[in-house]
Structures are given as structure tokens and as C-alpha cells.
Tab-separated table of C-alpha atoms in Angstrom:
chain	number	residue	atom	x	y	z
U	1	GLU	CA	0.000	0.000	0.000
U	2	THR	CA	1.564	3.267	-1.137
U	3	GLY	CA	-1.131	5.707	-0.070
U	4	VAL	CA	-2.176	6.210	-3.699
U	5	THR	CA	-5.365	4.377	-4.661
U	6	GLN	CA	-6.677	3.970	-8.185
U	7	THR	CA	-10.099	2.750	-9.259
U	8	PRO	CA	-11.151	0.772	-11.107
U	9	ARG	CA	-8.307	-1.723	-11.367
U	10	HIS	CA	-9.570	-3.015	-14.703
U	11	LEU	CA	-11.777	-1.375	-17.297
U	12	VAL	CA	-13.040	-2.549	-20.657
U	13	MET	CA	-14.771	0.060	-22.767
U	14	GLY	CA	-16.058	0.469	-26.284
U	15	MET	CA	-14.819	3.213	-28.551
U	16	THR	CA	-18.042	5.188	-28.141
U	17	ASN	CA	-18.180	4.937	-24.337
U	18	LYS	CA	-17.373	7.593	-21.764
U	19	LYS	CA	-15.664	6.492	-18.571
U	20	SER	CA	-13.503	7.987	-15.847
U	21	LEU	CA	-10.475	6.807	-13.929
U	22	LYS	CA	-10.082	7.924	-10.342
U	23	CYS	CA	-6.986	8.470	-8.240
U	24	GLU	CA	-6.890	9.360	-4.565
U	25	GLN	CA	-3.893	10.008	-2.351
U	26	HIS	CA	-3.769	10.295	1.425
U	27	LEU	CA	-0.185	11.463	1.704
U	28	GLY	CA	-0.775	15.186	1.896
U	29	HIS	CA	1.010	15.671	-1.409
U	30	ASN	CA	0.490	18.665	-3.643
U	31	ALA	CA	1.549	17.265	-7.008
U	32	MET	CA	-0.259	14.523	-8.903
U	33	TYR	CA	0.479	12.854	-12.219
U	34	TRP	CA	-1.032	10.609	-14.860
U	35	TYR	CA	1.287	8.198	-16.681
U	36	LYS	CA	0.580	5.748	-19.497
U	37	GLN	CA	2.428	2.440	-19.466
U	38	SER	CA	2.350	0.539	-22.750
U	39	ALA	CA	4.218	-2.621	-23.606
U	40	LYS	CA	7.734	-2.052	-24.933
U	41	LYS	CA	7.559	1.715	-24.385
U	42	PRO	CA	8.864	3.946	-21.594
U	43	LEU	CA	6.358	5.261	-19.118
U	44	GLU	CA	4.799	8.300	-20.747
U	45	LEU	CA	3.996	11.303	-18.618
U	46	MET	CA	0.553	12.598	-19.624
U	47	PHE	CA	-0.438	15.316	-17.174
U	48	VAL	CA	0.958	17.055	-14.120
U	49	TYR	CA	-1.026	18.974	-11.530
U	50	ASN	CA	0.552	21.045	-8.787
U	51	PHE	CA	-1.697	22.601	-6.150
U	52	LYS	CA	-4.721	21.672	-8.344
U	53	GLU	CA	-3.345	23.593	-11.328
U	54	GLN	CA	-2.314	21.784	-14.478
U	55	THR	CA	1.352	22.467	-15.108
U	56	GLU	CA	1.971	20.038	-17.921
U	57	ASN	CA	0.035	18.486	-20.767
U	58	ASN	CA	2.425	16.296	-22.678
U	59	SER	CA	0.695	16.619	-26.073
U	60	VAL	CA	-2.052	14.264	-24.986
U	61	PRO	CA	-5.044	13.873	-27.354
U	62	SER	CA	-8.204	15.659	-26.260
U	63	ARG	CA	-10.054	12.356	-25.846
U	64	PHE	CA	-8.205	12.253	-22.499
U	65	SER	CA	-9.441	14.968	-20.155
U	66	PRO	CA	-7.946	15.335	-16.664
U	67	GLU	CA	-9.645	16.915	-13.681
U	68	CYS	CA	-8.149	17.789	-10.312
U	69	PRO	CA	-10.847	19.094	-7.959
U	70	ASN	CA	-8.489	19.157	-4.966
U	71	SER	CA	-4.947	18.091	-4.081
U	72	SER	CA	-6.093	14.634	-2.990
U	73	HIS	CA	-8.095	13.602	-6.046
U	74	LEU	CA	-7.285	13.284	-9.710
U	75	PHE	CA	-9.544	12.036	-12.468
U	76	LEU	CA	-8.946	11.064	-16.070
U	77	HIS	CA	-12.096	11.323	-18.186
U	78	LEU	CA	-12.102	9.144	-21.274
U	79	HIS	CA	-14.270	9.428	-24.382
U	80	THR	CA	-14.138	8.079	-27.932
U	81	LEU	CA	-10.924	6.194	-27.271
U	82	GLN	CA	-9.059	4.104	-29.821
U	83	PRO	CA	-7.794	0.527	-29.429
U	84	GLU	CA	-4.216	1.825	-29.291
U	85	ASP	CA	-5.139	3.644	-26.075
U	86	SER	CA	-5.286	0.284	-24.323
U	87	ALA	CA	-2.604	0.402	-21.638
U	88	LEU	CA	-1.956	0.569	-17.912
U	89	TYR	CA	-2.698	4.058	-16.613
U	90	LEU	CA	-0.747	4.974	-13.539
U	91	CYS	CA	-1.383	7.758	-11.098
U	92	ALA	CA	1.391	9.129	-8.910
U	93	SER	CA	1.841	11.864	-6.360
U	94	SER	CA	4.755	13.722	-4.832
U	95	GLN	CA	5.083	16.346	-2.152
U	96	ASP	CA	5.557	18.971	-4.810
U	97	LEU	CA	7.561	19.549	-7.997
U	98	GLY	CA	10.764	20.401	-6.209
U	99	ALA	CA	14.015	18.560	-6.668
U	100	GLY	CA	15.265	16.241	-3.985
U	101	PRO	CA	13.037	14.241	-1.670
U	102	ARG	CA	10.051	16.456	-2.347
U	103	GLY	CA	9.956	15.234	-5.936
U	104	GLU	CA	9.915	11.527	-5.074
U	105	ALA	CA	6.874	9.947	-6.691
U	106	PHE	CA	4.584	7.376	-5.113
U	107	PHE	CA	2.565	5.294	-7.549
U	108	GLY	CA	-0.833	3.683	-7.454
U	109	GLN	CA	-1.415	0.162	-8.754
U	110	GLY	CA	-2.826	1.416	-12.012
U	111	THR	CA	-5.938	0.864	-14.077
U	112	ARG	CA	-5.630	-1.699	-16.850
U	113	LEU	CA	-7.678	-0.229	-19.686
U	114	THR	CA	-8.790	-2.226	-22.709
U	115	VAL	CA	-10.548	-0.430	-25.561
U	116	VAL	CA	-12.571	-2.700	-27.824
I	1	ALA	CA	15.481	17.538	-23.401
I	2	GLN	CA	16.148	14.861	-20.851
I	3	SER	CA	16.145	11.157	-21.626
I	4	VAL	CA	16.938	7.838	-20.005
I	5	SER	CA	18.310	4.755	-21.752
I	6	GLN	CA	18.196	1.242	-20.411
I	7	HIS	CA	20.204	-1.058	-22.584
I	8	ASN	CA	19.062	-4.450	-21.362
I	9	HIS	CA	15.390	-5.026	-22.043
I	10	HIS	CA	15.213	-8.628	-20.885
I	11	VAL	CA	17.693	-10.328	-18.574
I	12	ILE	CA	17.595	-13.943	-17.454
I	13	LEU	CA	19.764	-15.049	-14.535
I	14	SER	CA	20.094	-18.059	-12.308
I	15	GLU	CA	19.683	-17.643	-8.576
I	16	ALA	CA	22.840	-16.431	-6.814
I	17	ALA	CA	24.163	-14.822	-9.993
I	18	SER	CA	25.286	-11.209	-9.836
I	19	LEU	CA	23.180	-8.511	-11.463
I	20	GLU	CA	24.054	-5.268	-13.140
I	21	LEU	CA	21.450	-3.294	-15.085
I	22	GLY	CA	22.637	-0.365	-17.140
I	23	CYS	CA	21.102	3.097	-17.088
I	24	ASN	CA	22.393	6.146	-18.904
I	25	TYR	CA	20.799	9.552	-19.017
I	26	SER	CA	21.140	12.745	-20.928
I	27	TYR	CA	20.776	16.059	-19.152
I	28	GLY	CA	23.451	18.634	-18.564
I	29	GLY	CA	22.411	19.941	-15.165
I	30	THR	CA	21.743	18.660	-11.673
I	31	VAL	CA	19.664	15.512	-11.562
I	32	ASN	CA	17.898	13.225	-9.169
I	33	LEU	CA	18.061	9.576	-10.172
I	34	PHE	CA	15.803	6.697	-9.205
I	35	TRP	CA	15.360	3.006	-9.703
I	36	TYR	CA	11.815	1.696	-9.433
I	37	VAL	CA	10.746	-1.944	-9.379
I	38	GLN	CA	7.429	-3.403	-10.475
I	39	TYR	CA	6.744	-6.938	-9.299
I	40	PRO	CA	4.187	-8.917	-11.313
I	41	GLY	CA	0.712	-7.532	-10.671
I	42	GLN	CA	1.955	-4.873	-8.259
I	43	HIS	CA	2.530	-1.122	-8.304
I	44	LEU	CA	5.763	0.657	-9.009
I	45	GLN	CA	7.900	0.842	-5.875
I	46	LEU	CA	10.951	2.936	-5.224
I	47	LEU	CA	14.058	0.743	-4.953
I	48	LEU	CA	16.623	3.471	-4.337
I	49	LYS	CA	17.340	7.089	-5.115
I	50	TYR	CA	20.195	9.512	-5.542
I	51	PHE	CA	19.822	13.194	-4.732
I	52	SER	CA	23.322	14.300	-3.750
I	53	GLY	CA	26.353	13.256	-1.704
I	54	ASP	CA	27.801	9.751	-1.765
I	55	PRO	CA	27.451	8.473	-5.345
I	56	LEU	CA	27.047	4.905	-4.127
I	57	VAL	CA	23.518	4.511	-2.838
I	58	LYS	CA	22.025	1.508	-1.145
I	59	GLY	CA	18.395	0.584	-1.440
I	60	ILE	CA	16.036	-2.052	-0.235
I	61	LYS	CA	16.518	-5.806	-0.657
I	62	GLY	CA	20.269	-5.625	-1.103
I	63	PHE	CA	20.254	-3.442	-4.217
I	64	GLU	CA	22.717	-0.639	-4.771
I	65	ALA	CA	23.467	1.822	-7.552
I	66	GLU	CA	26.413	4.007	-8.403
I	67	PHE	CA	26.091	7.468	-9.892
I	68	ILE	CA	29.017	8.191	-12.215
I	69	LYS	CA	28.586	11.759	-13.340
I	70	SER	CA	31.326	11.640	-15.985
I	71	LYS	CA	29.594	8.705	-17.666
I	72	PHE	CA	26.028	9.949	-17.117
I	73	SER	CA	25.298	6.545	-15.671
I	74	PHE	CA	23.376	5.123	-12.723
I	75	ASN	CA	23.725	1.342	-12.940
I	76	LEU	CA	21.841	-0.952	-10.601
I	77	ARG	CA	23.641	-3.856	-8.949
I	78	LYS	CA	22.985	-6.775	-6.678
I	79	PRO	CA	25.679	-9.314	-5.801
I	80	SER	CA	23.368	-12.332	-5.578
I	81	VAL	CA	19.852	-12.373	-7.013
I	82	GLN	CA	16.940	-14.406	-5.726
I	83	TRP	CA	13.902	-15.817	-7.493
I	84	SER	CA	11.810	-13.155	-5.736
I	85	ASP	CA	13.734	-10.450	-7.605
I	86	THR	CA	11.885	-11.403	-10.778
I	87	ALA	CA	10.303	-8.096	-11.799
I	88	GLU	CA	10.595	-5.160	-14.152
I	89	TYR	CA	13.086	-2.461	-13.229
I	90	PHE	CA	12.829	1.157	-14.315
I	91	CYS	CA	15.486	3.821	-14.179
I	92	ALA	CA	14.160	7.370	-13.862
I	93	LEU	CA	15.503	10.897	-13.916
I	94	TYR	CA	14.176	14.093	-12.394
I	95	SER	CA	15.603	17.461	-13.223
I	96	GLY	CA	14.751	20.786	-11.695
I	97	GLY	CA	14.982	22.298	-15.157
I	98	TYR	CA	12.140	20.274	-16.630
I	99	GLN	CA	10.406	19.550	-13.307
I	100	LYS	CA	9.299	16.117	-14.341
I	101	VAL	CA	10.346	12.520	-14.026
I	102	THR	CA	11.426	10.747	-17.203
I	103	PHE	CA	11.522	6.965	-17.206
I	104	GLY	CA	13.547	4.469	-19.153
I	105	ILE	CA	11.867	1.703	-21.120
I	106	GLY	CA	12.371	-0.797	-18.318
I	107	THR	CA	14.283	-4.071	-17.960
I	108	LYS	CA	12.483	-7.318	-17.308
I	109	LEU	CA	14.505	-9.522	-15.003
I	110	GLN	CA	13.715	-13.209	-14.808
I	111	VAL	CA	15.505	-15.205	-12.129
I	112	ILE	CA	15.508	-18.952	-12.608
I	113	PRO	CA	15.576	-21.091	-9.444
């Protein structure tokens, strides 16, 4: 248990569906992240939020829409996805974006997404 | 830009063999370096980290890594692996300049009993 909880753990959705991934952290951290983990590719940083403000959007298609209502919760809203979006989506948090120990990231267990 | 290269994508070792996984990075400034491990079906866990000071860092489960600034490297080592070390290992870099963590592609380690 890392203190970062992701739900659901598994999700199968059609290309016309709308679904949301949820991430919750109880570590008192101010920065939260979405990563995409695909086979044979490095972890891809998608979005970064710091103090509820989005600080990075790594050229992610608009069919992925993040939401950060407070420092403890992060959502990833999904709509009209493609089969190539099937991957493990990881949420992480860190104390803030500073270097050193404050930037150490704690990861959730991920949501395994399959788009059919 | 910052990047991380892991040269060994799949390593197979027998128990008690020594392990060294390569990690090289590209970034000209001050960096923080990490090794994460992902056991089958589990979340990414921090194995060890380097922020500053002694370039030889020790982590959990007998792992260690050495930061060699002149070679831009941060190789992971363990003198004697166990079957329970079977996992995927990720090298990662954080720079204050880019304020984000960049991961390598990962190395799958399979330890045969």
C-alpha cells in the first residue's frame, strides 16, 4: 500500500463509451500525475497537476481529459478512445515539484484499460 | 530535453548470480536519479534514489546503484539475485529544469531457481 489508490483496477470500454479513472492520495502531497504504461515503451507522462493547477500536458489527445478538484483527487475522463489507447494508466503523487526528496513519486497500482 | 536509456530489455539469470542493469541519461544539469521496481501484478515501488552526496547509494533488498557523473550513468547492482527479484526495473531521472520525471523503457529480469 503506497497511499495512492486507483479505481477501477480493470476497465473494458467500447470506442463510443465515456468512462472515468479515479486516483486518490492520502499522503498530503500537492503534485499529482497521470502516466501511461504501454508494452515495450517507456512510461509516458501525460499530465501534471501542482496545487490543483495543471502544469503540464504532454501533447495528450483531447479524448483524455484530466480533472483535479483538490490536491487529494485526480480524475482522467475518457471518451471516444481508440484501441491503441489500451494500456496501464498509472497515477502518482509527490510532495511537490521540487528537486530532492520532495519530488519523489509514489505510484498507485494502475488501471488496466482495454478499448474494444 | 532529458532522456533515459536502459540497454538491457530482458535479462535472465540463475539464482545467486550477480546482477548489473545499465542506465544512462542525458541532461546537462543537476539531476535526481531513481530506480523503481514493479513486481508482477503490483505497483511501481521505489528501490533506491540519488539526490546528492555519496554516489554509491544503497536501497532495499540488497540493491545498490552508483552514480558516475562523468559517464552519465546510474547502474543498478545486486551481488546475488533471488527468485523473488523477478520483476521489471525502471530507471528514472528528475531534473529541476524540466520539473518532471522521465523513465527508461524498463528491464524485465527473470531469475531462474
